[in-house]
Every structure is written in C-alpha cells, then in structure tokens.
Short mmCIF file of C-alpha atoms in Angstrom, two decimals:
data_model
loop_
_atom_site.label_atom_id
_atom_site.label_comp_id
_atom_site.label_asym_id
_atom_site.label_seq_id
_atom_site.Cartn_x
_atom_site.Cartn_y
_atom_site.Cartn_z
CA MET M 991 1.68 12.92 41.47
CA ARG M 992 4.90 14.70 40.83
CA ALA M 993 6.35 11.59 39.29
CA ARG M 994 3.46 11.27 37.04
CA ARG M 995 3.76 15.05 35.97
CA ASP M 996 7.52 14.28 35.29
CA GLN M 997 6.61 11.39 33.06
CA ILE M 998 4.12 13.44 31.04
CA SER M 999 6.76 16.25 30.73
CA LYS M 1000 9.40 13.83 29.45
CA ARG M 1001 7.01 12.33 26.91
CA GLU M 1002 5.78 15.65 25.66
CA SER M 1003 9.33 17.04 25.34
CA ALA M 1004 10.29 13.99 23.14
CA MET M 1005 7.32 14.41 20.85
CA ILE M 1006 7.94 15.27 17.28
CA GLU M 1007 6.33 18.57 16.10
CA ARG M 1008 5.98 18.95 12.33
CA LYS M 1009 3.03 21.15 11.49
CA GLN M 1010 4.14 22.62 8.30
CA PHE M 1011 3.46 21.62 4.79
CA TYR M 1012 6.03 21.37 1.93
CA ILE M 1013 4.62 23.64 -0.83
CA ASP M 1014 6.43 25.38 -3.73
CA GLY M 1015 9.88 24.42 -2.51
CA ALA M 1016 9.58 25.35 1.13
CA TRP M 1017 8.14 24.29 4.39
CA VAL M 1018 5.15 26.58 5.10
CA ASP M 1019 2.68 27.18 7.74
CA PRO M 1020 -1.03 25.87 7.27
CA VAL M 1021 -3.43 28.49 6.27
CA THR M 1022 -5.58 27.39 9.35
CA PRO M 1023 -3.71 25.11 11.68
CA ARG M 1024 -5.56 22.16 13.03
CA ASP M 1025 -3.51 20.01 15.34
CA HIS M 1026 -3.62 16.24 14.92
CA HIS M 1027 -1.67 13.62 17.03
CA VAL M 1028 0.07 10.83 15.50
CA ILE M 1029 -0.44 7.66 17.74
CA ASN M 1030 2.11 4.91 18.34
CA PRO M 1031 -0.18 1.77 17.98
CA ALA M 1032 2.01 -0.19 20.33
CA THR M 1033 1.49 2.13 23.28
CA GLU M 1034 -1.67 4.11 22.16
CA GLU M 1035 0.30 7.22 23.16
CA PRO M 1036 0.92 10.23 20.86
CA ILE M 1037 4.43 10.50 19.43
CA ALA M 1038 4.03 13.47 17.11
CA VAL M 1039 1.75 16.45 16.30
CA ILE M 1040 1.16 17.61 12.71
CA SER M 1041 -1.42 19.84 11.17
CA LEU M 1042 -4.42 18.74 9.08
CA GLY M 1043 -4.71 20.79 5.93
CA SER M 1044 -7.65 22.54 4.45
CA GLU M 1045 -9.04 23.25 1.08
CA ALA M 1046 -6.79 26.41 0.97
CA ASP M 1047 -3.59 24.47 1.68
CA ALA M 1048 -4.54 21.98 -0.93
CA VAL M 1049 -5.18 24.57 -3.62
CA LYS M 1050 -1.96 26.44 -2.74
CA ALA M 1051 -0.15 23.13 -3.47
CA ILE M 1052 -1.97 22.37 -6.67
CA LEU M 1053 -1.41 25.73 -8.06
CA ALA M 1054 2.34 25.47 -7.26
CA ALA M 1055 2.37 22.05 -9.11
CA ARG M 1056 0.60 23.63 -11.97
CA ALA M 1057 3.04 26.58 -12.33
CA ALA M 1058 6.07 24.21 -12.15
CA PHE M 1059 4.71 21.80 -14.75
CA PRO M 1060 5.66 23.52 -18.01
CA ALA M 1061 9.27 23.73 -17.15
CA PHE M 1062 9.67 20.37 -15.40
CA SER M 1063 7.82 18.48 -18.24
CA GLU M 1064 10.37 19.70 -20.68
CA THR M 1065 13.52 18.71 -18.61
CA SER M 1066 15.78 16.24 -20.46
CA LEU M 1067 16.00 12.49 -19.50
CA ASP M 1068 19.48 13.09 -18.33
CA GLU M 1069 18.24 15.82 -15.98
CA ARG M 1070 15.56 13.67 -14.37
CA ILE M 1071 18.00 10.75 -14.17
CA ALA M 1072 20.45 12.73 -12.27
CA LEU M 1073 17.81 14.24 -10.00
CA MET M 1074 16.49 10.70 -9.32
CA GLU M 1075 19.99 9.32 -8.55
CA LYS M 1076 20.47 12.10 -5.99
CA ILE M 1077 17.09 11.14 -4.18
CA ILE M 1078 18.03 7.54 -4.19
CA ALA M 1079 21.45 8.25 -2.69
CA LEU M 1080 19.96 10.39 0.03
CA TYR M 1081 17.16 7.97 0.76
CA SER M 1082 19.74 5.11 1.09
CA ALA M 1083 21.55 7.21 3.76
CA LYS M 1084 18.32 7.89 5.58
CA MET M 1085 17.05 4.34 5.55
CA PRO M 1086 17.36 3.79 9.32
CA GLU M 1087 15.57 6.91 10.26
CA ILE M 1088 12.84 6.09 7.71
CA ALA M 1089 12.43 2.63 9.29
CA GLN M 1090 12.28 4.04 12.75
CA ALA M 1091 9.48 6.48 11.67
CA ILE M 1092 7.46 3.73 10.06
CA SER M 1093 7.84 1.48 13.06
CA GLN M 1094 6.66 4.21 15.47
CA GLU M 1095 3.67 5.55 13.40
CA MET M 1096 2.08 2.38 12.15
CA GLY M 1097 3.50 -0.44 14.34
CA ALA M 1098 5.75 -2.38 12.01
CA PRO M 1099 8.23 -4.40 14.02
CA MET M 1100 11.79 -2.93 13.55
CA TRP M 1101 12.92 -6.11 11.79
CA LEU M 1102 10.13 -5.74 9.23
CA ALA M 1103 10.50 -2.00 9.01
CA SER M 1104 14.23 -2.30 8.29
CA ALA M 1105 14.07 -5.47 6.02
CA ALA M 1106 10.96 -4.60 4.01
CA GLN M 1107 8.98 -1.47 4.80
CA ALA M 1108 11.71 1.21 4.26
CA PRO M 1109 13.64 -0.79 1.57
CA SER M 1110 10.39 -1.08 -0.54
CA GLY M 1111 10.25 2.72 -1.03
CA LEU M 1112 13.82 2.52 -2.20
CA SER M 1113 12.92 -0.40 -4.47
CA GLN M 1114 10.08 1.57 -6.03
CA LEU M 1115 12.37 4.71 -6.69
CA MET M 1116 15.07 2.51 -8.33
CA GLY M 1117 12.34 0.78 -10.41
CA ALA M 1118 11.09 4.01 -11.65
CA LEU M 1119 14.62 5.19 -12.50
CA ASN M 1120 15.34 2.02 -14.42
CA ALA M 1121 12.02 2.40 -16.31
CA LEU M 1122 12.98 6.05 -17.16
CA LYS M 1123 16.22 4.89 -18.62
CA GLU M 1124 14.81 2.06 -20.64
CA PHE M 1125 11.47 3.46 -21.76
CA THR M 1126 10.97 4.26 -25.45
CA TRP M 1127 9.58 7.72 -25.30
CA GLU M 1128 9.10 8.16 -29.12
CA HIS M 1129 8.81 5.91 -32.10
CA SER M 1130 7.53 6.08 -35.59
CA ARG M 1131 4.72 4.16 -37.36
CA GLY M 1132 4.94 5.14 -41.01
CA ASN M 1133 4.50 8.78 -41.44
CA THR M 1134 3.09 9.20 -37.78
CA ARG M 1135 5.23 9.86 -34.76
CA ILE M 1136 4.05 8.39 -31.42
CA ARG M 1137 5.28 10.47 -28.47
CA TYR M 1138 4.81 9.85 -24.73
CA GLU M 1139 4.31 12.91 -22.57
CA ALA M 1140 3.84 13.74 -18.99
CA ILE M 1141 0.22 13.78 -18.04
CA GLY M 1142 0.27 16.93 -15.89
CA VAL M 1143 -0.48 17.66 -12.25
CA CYS M 1144 -0.95 14.56 -10.28
CA SER M 1145 -2.72 13.92 -6.89
CA LEU M 1146 -1.07 11.08 -4.90
CA ILE M 1147 -3.11 9.79 -2.06
CA THR M 1148 -1.50 7.08 0.01
CA PRO M 1149 -2.36 4.68 2.87
CA TRP M 1150 -0.88 3.75 6.21
CA ASN M 1151 -0.22 -0.08 5.82
CA TRP M 1152 2.89 0.04 3.61
CA PRO M 1153 3.31 3.80 3.63
CA MET M 1154 6.69 4.29 1.98
CA ASN M 1155 6.11 1.54 -0.66
CA GLN M 1156 3.01 3.13 -1.79
CA ILE M 1157 4.70 6.67 -1.89
CA GLY M 1158 7.63 5.40 -3.69
CA CYS M 1159 5.56 3.78 -6.44
CA LYS M 1160 3.72 6.97 -7.07
CA VAL M 1161 6.35 9.76 -6.56
CA GLY M 1162 8.99 7.71 -8.38
CA PRO M 1163 7.16 7.34 -11.70
CA ALA M 1164 5.75 10.80 -11.41
CA LEU M 1165 9.20 12.35 -11.22
CA ALA M 1166 10.45 10.10 -13.99
CA ALA M 1167 7.60 11.10 -16.20
CA GLY M 1168 8.11 14.77 -15.81
CA CYS M 1169 4.99 15.28 -13.88
CA THR M 1170 4.45 17.56 -10.87
CA MET M 1171 2.46 16.55 -7.91
CA VAL M 1172 0.71 16.93 -4.54
CA LEU M 1173 1.17 14.03 -2.13
CA LYS M 1174 -1.32 13.52 0.68
CA PRO M 1175 0.01 10.59 2.87
CA SER M 1176 -2.14 9.07 5.49
CA GLU M 1177 -2.78 11.39 8.39
CA LEU M 1178 -2.27 8.21 10.68
CA ALA M 1179 1.24 7.62 9.26
CA PRO M 1180 2.81 10.75 7.86
CA LEU M 1181 6.22 10.97 9.44
CA ASP M 1182 8.04 8.92 6.70
CA ALA M 1183 6.50 10.97 4.01
CA MET M 1184 7.92 14.16 5.62
CA ILE M 1185 11.33 12.60 5.77
CA LEU M 1186 10.99 11.93 1.88
CA ALA M 1187 10.04 15.66 1.53
CA ASP M 1188 13.17 16.63 3.28
CA ILE M 1189 15.10 14.32 0.91
CA ILE M 1190 13.52 15.72 -2.14
CA HIS M 1191 14.38 19.25 -1.08
CA GLU M 1192 17.94 18.41 -0.46
CA ALA M 1193 18.31 16.52 -3.79
CA GLY M 1194 17.34 20.01 -5.47
CA VAL M 1195 14.06 19.05 -6.99
CA PRO M 1196 12.74 22.31 -8.55
CA LYS M 1197 10.22 24.17 -6.41
CA GLY M 1198 6.62 23.26 -7.07
CA VAL M 1199 7.42 19.88 -8.64
CA PHE M 1200 6.77 17.92 -5.32
CA ASN M 1201 4.47 19.18 -2.77
CA LEU M 1202 3.16 17.52 0.49
CA VAL M 1203 -0.03 18.41 2.41
CA ASN M 1204 -1.10 16.51 5.35
CA GLY M 1205 -4.77 16.00 5.91
CA ASP M 1206 -7.81 13.85 6.00
CA GLY M 1207 -10.17 12.83 3.14
CA PRO M 1208 -12.82 15.61 3.55
CA GLY M 1209 -10.27 18.35 4.15
CA VAL M 1210 -7.71 17.52 1.53
CA GLY M 1211 -8.35 14.42 -0.40
CA SER M 1212 -11.55 15.71 -1.74
CA VAL M 1213 -9.91 18.77 -3.17
CA LEU M 1214 -7.21 16.72 -4.75
CA SER M 1215 -9.83 14.60 -6.45
CA THR M 1216 -11.93 17.52 -7.75
CA HIS M 1217 -9.78 20.37 -8.52
CA GLU M 1218 -9.85 21.28 -12.16
CA GLU M 1219 -6.03 21.89 -12.30
CA VAL M 1220 -5.44 18.26 -11.39
CA ASP M 1221 -4.98 15.93 -14.37
CA PHE M 1222 -4.44 12.57 -12.68
CA VAL M 1223 -5.30 10.95 -9.52
CA SER M 1224 -3.42 7.94 -8.13
CA PHE M 1225 -5.06 6.50 -5.10
CA THR M 1226 -4.43 3.47 -2.87
CA GLY M 1227 -6.71 2.50 -0.11
CA SER M 1228 -10.14 1.01 0.56
CA THR M 1229 -12.50 0.15 -2.21
CA ARG M 1230 -15.21 2.27 -0.43
CA ALA M 1231 -12.93 5.32 -0.60
CA GLY M 1232 -11.95 4.48 -4.15
CA ILE M 1233 -15.46 4.68 -5.32
CA GLU M 1234 -15.87 8.12 -3.79
CA ILE M 1235 -12.76 9.44 -5.33
CA ALA M 1236 -13.91 8.19 -8.78
CA LYS M 1237 -17.23 9.95 -8.35
CA SER M 1238 -15.45 13.20 -7.32
CA ALA M 1239 -13.00 12.99 -10.30
CA ALA M 1240 -15.70 12.26 -12.87
CA PRO M 1241 -17.06 15.91 -13.55
CA THR M 1242 -13.56 16.97 -14.70
CA VAL M 1243 -12.81 13.58 -16.42
CA LYS M 1244 -9.53 13.10 -14.73
CA ARG M 1245 -7.72 9.87 -15.25
CA ILE M 1246 -7.57 7.73 -12.25
CA ALA M 1247 -5.44 4.78 -11.16
CA GLN M 1248 -6.59 2.91 -8.07
CA GLU M 1249 -5.20 0.00 -6.02
CA LEU M 1250 -7.94 -1.01 -3.68
CA GLY M 1251 -8.95 -3.81 -1.58
CA GLY M 1252 -8.54 -7.67 -1.79
CA LYS M 1253 -9.66 -10.94 -0.58
CA SER M 1254 -7.16 -13.12 -2.24
CA PRO M 1255 -7.71 -16.89 -2.65
CA ASN M 1256 -5.01 -19.40 -1.89
CA ILE M 1257 -5.79 -22.80 -3.54
CA VAL M 1258 -3.95 -25.78 -2.01
CA LEU M 1259 -4.33 -28.38 -4.78
CA GLU M 1260 -4.52 -32.00 -4.17
CA ASP M 1261 -0.96 -32.64 -5.23
CA ALA M 1262 0.60 -29.92 -3.08
CA ASP M 1263 2.97 -30.55 -0.20
CA LEU M 1264 0.20 -29.85 2.48
CA GLN M 1265 2.65 -28.98 5.54
CA LYS M 1266 4.66 -26.46 3.23
CA ALA M 1267 1.59 -24.97 1.56
CA VAL M 1268 -0.60 -24.50 4.55
CA SER M 1269 2.27 -23.18 6.87
CA SER M 1270 3.61 -20.70 4.37
CA GLY M 1271 0.12 -19.55 3.57
CA VAL M 1272 -0.57 -18.87 7.17
CA MET M 1273 2.71 -16.88 7.60
CA GLN M 1274 1.94 -14.82 4.53
CA VAL M 1275 -1.30 -13.82 6.15
CA MET M 1276 0.33 -12.92 9.47
CA THR M 1277 3.19 -10.68 7.83
CA ASN M 1278 2.70 -7.06 8.52
CA SER M 1279 -0.12 -8.10 11.10
CA GLY M 1280 -2.42 -9.00 7.97
CA GLN M 1281 -2.41 -5.52 6.80
CA SER M 1282 -1.56 -6.24 3.16
CA CYS M 1283 -4.15 -5.76 0.50
CA ASN M 1284 -2.68 -8.91 -1.39
CA ALA M 1285 -2.49 -11.20 1.62
CA PRO M 1286 -3.92 -14.79 0.84
CA THR M 1287 -6.72 -14.65 3.40
CA ARG M 1288 -8.89 -17.33 2.01
CA MET M 1289 -7.34 -20.79 1.91
CA PHE M 1290 -9.03 -23.50 -0.16
CA VAL M 1291 -8.15 -27.11 0.86
CA PRO M 1292 -9.38 -30.43 -0.29
CA ARG M 1293 -12.23 -31.57 1.99
CA PRO M 1294 -10.57 -34.90 2.97
CA LYS M 1295 -7.56 -32.95 4.17
CA LEU M 1296 -9.23 -30.24 5.90
CA GLY M 1297 -8.65 -31.66 9.29
CA GLU M 1298 -4.90 -32.10 8.82
CA ALA M 1299 -4.64 -28.68 7.19
CA ALA M 1300 -6.39 -27.01 9.99
CA ALA M 1301 -4.07 -28.63 12.49
CA ILE M 1302 -1.01 -27.32 10.51
CA ALA M 1303 -2.50 -23.80 10.43
CA LYS M 1304 -3.32 -23.91 14.06
CA ALA M 1305 0.19 -24.89 14.95
CA THR M 1306 1.80 -22.31 12.65
CA ALA M 1307 -0.50 -19.44 13.83
CA GLU M 1308 0.31 -20.27 17.47
CA SER M 1309 4.05 -20.21 16.63
CA VAL M 1310 3.76 -16.52 15.83
CA VAL M 1311 5.44 -14.26 18.37
CA VAL M 1312 3.56 -11.07 19.00
CA ALA M 1313 5.84 -8.59 20.44
CA ASP M 1314 6.53 -4.89 20.93
CA PRO M 1315 7.69 -3.47 17.55
CA ALA M 1316 10.59 -1.55 19.21
CA GLY M 1317 12.24 -4.94 20.22
CA ASP M 1318 14.55 -7.14 18.35
CA LYS M 1319 12.67 -10.32 17.97
CA ARG M 1320 12.92 -11.16 14.32
CA PHE M 1321 9.75 -12.37 12.57
CA ALA M 1322 7.69 -11.08 15.54
CA MET M 1323 4.32 -9.59 14.60
CA GLY M 1324 3.42 -6.19 15.86
CA PRO M 1325 0.10 -4.39 16.47
CA LEU M 1326 -2.49 -3.18 14.04
CA ALA M 1327 -1.79 0.29 12.75
CA ASN M 1328 -4.48 2.27 14.54
CA GLY M 1329 -7.43 2.03 16.95
CA ARG M 1330 -10.17 2.20 14.17
CA GLN M 1331 -8.65 -0.91 12.35
CA PHE M 1332 -8.36 -2.67 15.77
CA GLU M 1333 -12.08 -2.16 16.40
CA LYS M 1334 -13.04 -3.40 12.93
CA VAL M 1335 -10.85 -6.60 13.20
CA GLN M 1336 -12.34 -7.35 16.60
CA SER M 1337 -15.87 -6.86 15.29
CA LEU M 1338 -15.19 -9.30 12.37
CA ILE M 1339 -13.64 -11.82 14.55
CA GLU M 1340 -16.66 -11.71 16.77
CA ILE M 1341 -18.83 -12.30 13.84
CA GLY M 1342 -16.57 -15.16 12.56
CA MET M 1343 -16.94 -17.01 15.91
CA LYS M 1344 -20.76 -17.00 15.47
CA GLU M 1345 -20.70 -18.23 11.67
CA ALA M 1346 -17.62 -20.52 11.58
CA GLU M 1347 -15.35 -22.72 13.65
CA LEU M 1348 -12.66 -20.85 15.52
CA VAL M 1349 -9.30 -22.98 15.14
CA THR M 1350 -7.21 -20.63 17.08
CA GLY M 1351 -6.88 -17.06 18.26
CA GLY M 1352 -10.15 -15.14 18.77
CA LEU M 1353 -11.21 -11.96 20.59
CA GLY M 1354 -8.90 -9.62 22.58
CA ARG M 1355 -5.24 -8.98 22.88
CA PRO M 1356 -2.65 -11.69 23.07
CA GLU M 1357 -1.54 -12.83 26.56
CA GLY M 1358 0.71 -10.40 28.12
CA PHE M 1359 -0.63 -7.22 26.47
CA ASN M 1360 -3.21 -4.83 28.27
CA LYS M 1361 -2.70 -1.88 25.82
CA GLY M 1362 -1.78 -1.49 22.23
CA TYR M 1363 -3.63 -2.51 19.17
CA PHE M 1364 -2.26 -6.13 19.30
CA VAL M 1365 -4.52 -8.87 17.84
CA ARG M 1366 -4.26 -12.60 18.37
CA PRO M 1367 -3.20 -14.58 15.22
CA THR M 1368 -6.59 -16.12 14.23
CA VAL M 1369 -7.71 -19.05 12.05
CA PHE M 1370 -11.30 -19.99 11.20
CA VAL M 1371 -12.77 -22.81 9.23
CA SER M 1372 -15.76 -21.78 7.24
CA GLN M 1373 -17.83 -24.53 5.51
CA THR M 1374 -18.82 -22.18 2.73
CA ASN M 1375 -17.48 -19.28 0.81
CA ASP M 1376 -20.57 -17.18 1.73
CA THR M 1377 -19.84 -16.18 5.31
CA THR M 1378 -18.79 -12.73 6.23
CA ILE M 1379 -15.36 -13.55 7.14
CA ALA M 1380 -14.94 -15.34 3.69
CA ARG M 1381 -16.20 -12.28 1.76
CA GLU M 1382 -15.17 -9.09 3.62
CA GLU M 1383 -11.67 -7.78 3.66
CA ILE M 1384 -10.63 -7.95 7.41
CA PHE M 1385 -7.26 -6.48 7.07
CA GLY M 1386 -5.78 -8.23 10.11
CA PRO M 1387 -4.02 -11.46 11.11
CA VAL M 1388 -7.04 -13.56 10.21
CA LEU M 1389 -7.16 -16.48 8.01
CA THR M 1390 -10.41 -18.20 6.76
CA MET M 1391 -9.94 -21.84 5.52
CA ILE M 1392 -12.61 -23.30 3.14
CA PRO M 1393 -13.04 -26.87 2.09
CA TYR M 1394 -13.70 -27.87 -1.56
CA ASP M 1395 -14.75 -31.08 -3.37
CA THR M 1396 -13.38 -30.59 -6.84
CA GLU M 1397 -10.85 -28.38 -8.34
CA GLU M 1398 -13.47 -26.74 -10.46
CA ASP M 1399 -15.31 -25.98 -7.17
CA ALA M 1400 -12.20 -24.29 -5.70
CA ILE M 1401 -11.81 -22.19 -8.89
CA ARG M 1402 -15.32 -21.16 -8.82
CA MET M 1403 -15.29 -20.13 -5.25
CA ALA M 1404 -11.83 -18.44 -5.60
CA ASN M 1405 -13.44 -16.13 -8.27
CA ASP M 1406 -16.67 -15.60 -6.28
CA THR M 1407 -15.58 -12.36 -4.84
CA VAL M 1408 -16.05 -8.63 -5.78
CA TYR M 1409 -12.16 -8.43 -5.50
CA GLY M 1410 -9.52 -9.61 -7.90
CA LEU M 1411 -6.09 -8.36 -6.60
CA SER M 1412 -4.21 -11.44 -6.07
CA GLY M 1413 -4.44 -15.35 -6.24
CA TYR M 1414 -2.24 -17.99 -4.92
CA VAL M 1415 -1.82 -21.69 -6.07
CA GLN M 1416 0.10 -24.44 -4.39
CA SER M 1417 1.07 -27.59 -6.23
CA GLU M 1418 4.15 -29.92 -6.65
CA ASN M 1419 3.29 -29.96 -10.31
CA LEU M 1420 4.29 -26.62 -11.87
CA ASP M 1421 2.21 -27.31 -15.11
CA HIS M 1422 -0.81 -28.04 -13.04
CA ALA M 1423 -0.28 -24.88 -10.95
CA ARG M 1424 -0.01 -22.93 -14.27
CA GLN M 1425 -3.23 -24.22 -15.65
CA VAL M 1426 -5.23 -23.27 -12.39
CA ALA M 1427 -3.50 -19.84 -12.26
CA LYS M 1428 -4.74 -19.07 -15.75
CA GLN M 1429 -8.28 -19.48 -14.47
CA ILE M 1430 -8.05 -17.18 -11.45
CA ARG M 1431 -9.64 -13.74 -12.19
CA ALA M 1432 -7.04 -11.60 -10.51
CA GLY M 1433 -4.37 -9.23 -11.55
CA MET M 1434 -1.38 -11.13 -9.82
CA ILE M 1435 -0.95 -14.82 -9.22
CA HIS M 1436 1.67 -16.36 -6.98
CA ILE M 1437 2.65 -19.95 -7.50
CA ASN M 1438 4.06 -21.89 -4.69
CA GLY M 1439 4.55 -18.86 -2.52
CA ALA M 1440 6.50 -16.71 -4.97
CA SER M 1441 6.90 -13.18 -3.72
CA THR M 1442 5.97 -10.10 -5.64
CA ASP M 1443 8.28 -9.13 -8.48
CA SER M 1444 9.28 -5.41 -8.55
CA VAL M 1445 9.38 -5.47 -12.42
CA ALA M 1446 6.02 -6.96 -12.73
CA PRO M 1447 2.69 -4.96 -12.81
CA PHE M 1448 1.00 -4.56 -9.45
CA GLY M 1449 -2.78 -4.12 -9.60
CA GLY M 1450 -6.16 -5.97 -9.75
CA TYR M 1451 -9.32 -6.80 -11.54
CA LYS M 1452 -12.82 -5.84 -10.55
CA GLN M 1453 -13.23 -3.85 -7.46
CA SER M 1454 -9.58 -4.22 -6.53
CA GLY M 1455 -8.99 -1.30 -8.81
CA ASN M 1456 -7.82 -0.16 -12.21
CA GLY M 1457 -4.38 0.62 -13.64
CA ARG M 1458 -1.15 -0.78 -12.76
CA GLU M 1459 1.90 0.16 -10.62
CA TRP M 1460 5.70 -0.67 -10.61
CA GLY M 1461 8.32 -0.38 -13.15
CA ASP M 1462 7.47 0.50 -16.75
CA PHE M 1463 3.82 -0.40 -16.12
CA GLY M 1464 3.59 2.19 -13.40
CA LEU M 1465 5.50 4.87 -15.44
CA GLU M 1466 2.93 4.45 -18.35
CA GLU M 1467 0.11 5.53 -15.90
CA PHE M 1468 1.71 9.01 -15.63
CA LEU M 1469 2.03 9.44 -19.30
CA GLU M 1470 -0.26 10.69 -22.27
CA VAL M 1471 0.15 9.36 -25.72
CA LYS M 1472 0.31 11.75 -28.67
CA ALA M 1473 0.18 10.76 -32.23
CA VAL M 1474 1.85 13.45 -34.53
CA MET M 1475 0.60 12.61 -38.19
CA GLY M 1476 2.58 13.82 -41.11
CA TYR M 1477 5.52 13.88 -39.00
CA GLY M 1478 7.48 12.10 -41.76
CA ALA M 1479 9.48 8.81 -41.61
CA VAL M 1480 12.46 8.58 -39.26
CA ALA M 1481 15.47 6.80 -40.93
CA ALA M 1482 16.91 5.33 -37.75
CA GLU M 1483 15.21 5.09 -34.36
#
C-alpha cells in the first residue's frame, strides 16, 4: 500500500500545473477556476491540470484584443516582420520542448512529433512571414486605390490532431495581417499552445494582440463565435462542430473560415504500379494513427486487381509497428489522442466487421497492450461505396478498399461523398493522372503520393469547409478589401 502511495505521490509531483490564461499581455487567473486534467493517451494517466475558461474569461480576452487592434493594425510591415522573426527564432529554440508536449498530450510518437508535428508549426509561421514580405498591400486600378487591411479581432479555434500546425496556420497570418486574436486550443491538447504563448510574450508582442483562453466549446468556443466584438472566426475541427459555429456566427454576420472533415478518395488507376500505390496509400492512412483530415481513407482499385491489392494492403498494414510514443522506434504508430476517439473508432470498426470484409486488424488493442488508446491497423474491403465505413470519417488507422469496374465509375464514387477536402490519384502516366485529378471535386489533389505543399492553399469543397489556409491564401483570409475611389492615379507602383 505504501509503495502504491509513493507511486501516486511521485506522479502527482511531476504533473504540470498551468491553470492561468494569457490575456492582455499577462498570465492571469481564471474568473471561476474549473480544473481539467490533460490525459496522456498512451498511459490513460493525467499529465497536467489546466483550468477550463468561462464566458467571463472569453469576454475579457475579446475586449483586450479589441482594445489592442487600432494600434497593432497600424504597425508597419517592418515592425511586424521583425516581431515574427523573433517569434520564429524563439520557436526554433524551443522545438524539442514543443515536440515533447505534443507527444505527451496527444500521443504522437516522438519521431513524428520531432520530425513533423512541431516543425509544422514553424513552417506555418515562416510561410506567414514570407507571405507578409511578398504580399501586395495596395495597388491602383485607374483612379481607384485598392487596399488590404486587417479584418479585426479574430477567434481562433483549433483541434488536437495536428495541434501546432493548426495553431501556426492561424496565429501566423493573423499577426502578419495586423489582426488581434483570441486562441482557444483543444482542451485535450493545450500544452503546446501555452508554450507558444510564452514564446509570444518573450518576443515582445504588444499586450492584447495575442490572447489564450483554454476551455471547451460550450464554455468558451460559443462566446468566441457569437460575441459582437469578434470580426472573424477561423475554425478547424469536425463538420458537426463547424455547422454549429456557422449558426452561432450568423446573427452578427461574421466572416468564417473552416477546415472540417474529410473522406478522401485514393484512385489507383489501371496503369498504376500496384505494389507502390497500395503500400504507400496504406502508410499515408496509418501516419498520425489515421488522425489526419486529408488521409486517403477510401482506396478505389480495379476489380480484377482487388485480390492482389488487398494482399498488399494486408502485408503493409501488418508491417506497421505500434509502440509507446515515448520510445525511439522510427515510423512506429502511437495511440489515438483521447478516449472518446478510441471508442468512436472501435464502434466503427465493429460496424465495418458486419458490413464489409475484414482484411486485417479489427477490434481491440494490438497485441502487447492492455491500456492506452492504441488501435490495430485495420483494412476492410467494401463491395460498395454505400457502407458506413465508406461514408463516415473514422479518424483512425482504418482503410476501406472499394473495387471499381470503369474509370468513370471510380471517379463517380470518389465524388459521391459530402466531403471534398483531398483526393489522390495513382498512375504511371502523369497526363492520365492529371486528367483524372481535374475531375475529382476536392480542394487538394495528390498525384502519386505527393505530399502537401506549404505554399499551396489548404482547404476543401462541400462539407469539408470554406476558405483556405497556408501562405498568401491563408493571409488573405485575415484581410478586408477596401476600394478608395477618386484616390487618383499613382505614377509608379
């Protein structure tokens, strides 16, 4: 019994405690503290305690951002460039700490947290800085001057699956545009965001420009969506939540940009290298434990090649090593980020086992794990595109393979979804792949496994959202356009 008490005491003494919010340039106590434990998904044990904010906390942050907006929106480009360069330098120095926080709070293996999760935030900040330097802020059309100006106070609501990437692609362009903001990171993965707040404070960002309030949707998110002093809401998360935010923002006619769900098709064409196309497609699904909105979770293969393709997918999925994210196994897959997501994925796998053929994986944790939100890499074959697992976003390491008879049939099924975030095309003939890519109704198309491009627009069609992020496309979301008529012609731009 004493040994058990010693273990508990040791764990609690090591627990991080960060209950304050960053408002108006300082860390401040919540108006009404409400403790919330951050859970390590590999151990199901708490690693930190934060406070969940209330309406009063959110309003304080919004009003601080409003007060700071007039001065910050008028800062020069050189001032904002210098500020962002300081933030980037400090972020680079803290990269290992950020990676460690992400791994512990949402379960990304340390190799992935260090190689992709933490660096993605840096990449977004650098992309916003480059856009700031290169953007044409004013130009003339005859006697009219066209100006781009900061949109105002921005609510930034971010998810837990790629936490720093999504924070970076909102905070970066907001600062570059001259906006002020309130960030609500996911209460399930808030620690990396609080490190960023420390960085922003150390960089000397003027008080009130950046504010952070932890909280859940009902307590903080709803206020950030409805308050009349908020001009713009940038949200990344589920389509269900995005719909509610749009409804909440409608009465005050706020502008909204949303990056929502996906069920991305991966068309393996007849002339593709089957081994390469299928194996790479499986691995793209399994990366980040399947918790990427643009993952190619529906794979369409020619019906005569279905058996061979399924065998390749089975071998590839079974080669995936599931491991403790704190370990050093490169390319290993970690747990899902939280218990709710674990239960959702298990439920959909169970449904899939009733309506489709299970190729590999299935219910329960992988062998060797009796706790933690670990999921078996799973592959199904569904004979149609109408099954639950072919239509719902599972957001876990689960691939659904679907046979097609003609290329036209594959394209039709690829587009037969409420989503339209990404699409993938595999072919040895580049012109052929390009022709098919043109016909997929999605915001981003990847040919032959091409990775995302940091200077390309990120966003989707249909219920995958509206607006675009990354680079100059992301910067424009934080800007209003003003036409000054009668300005007079400018001799030299």
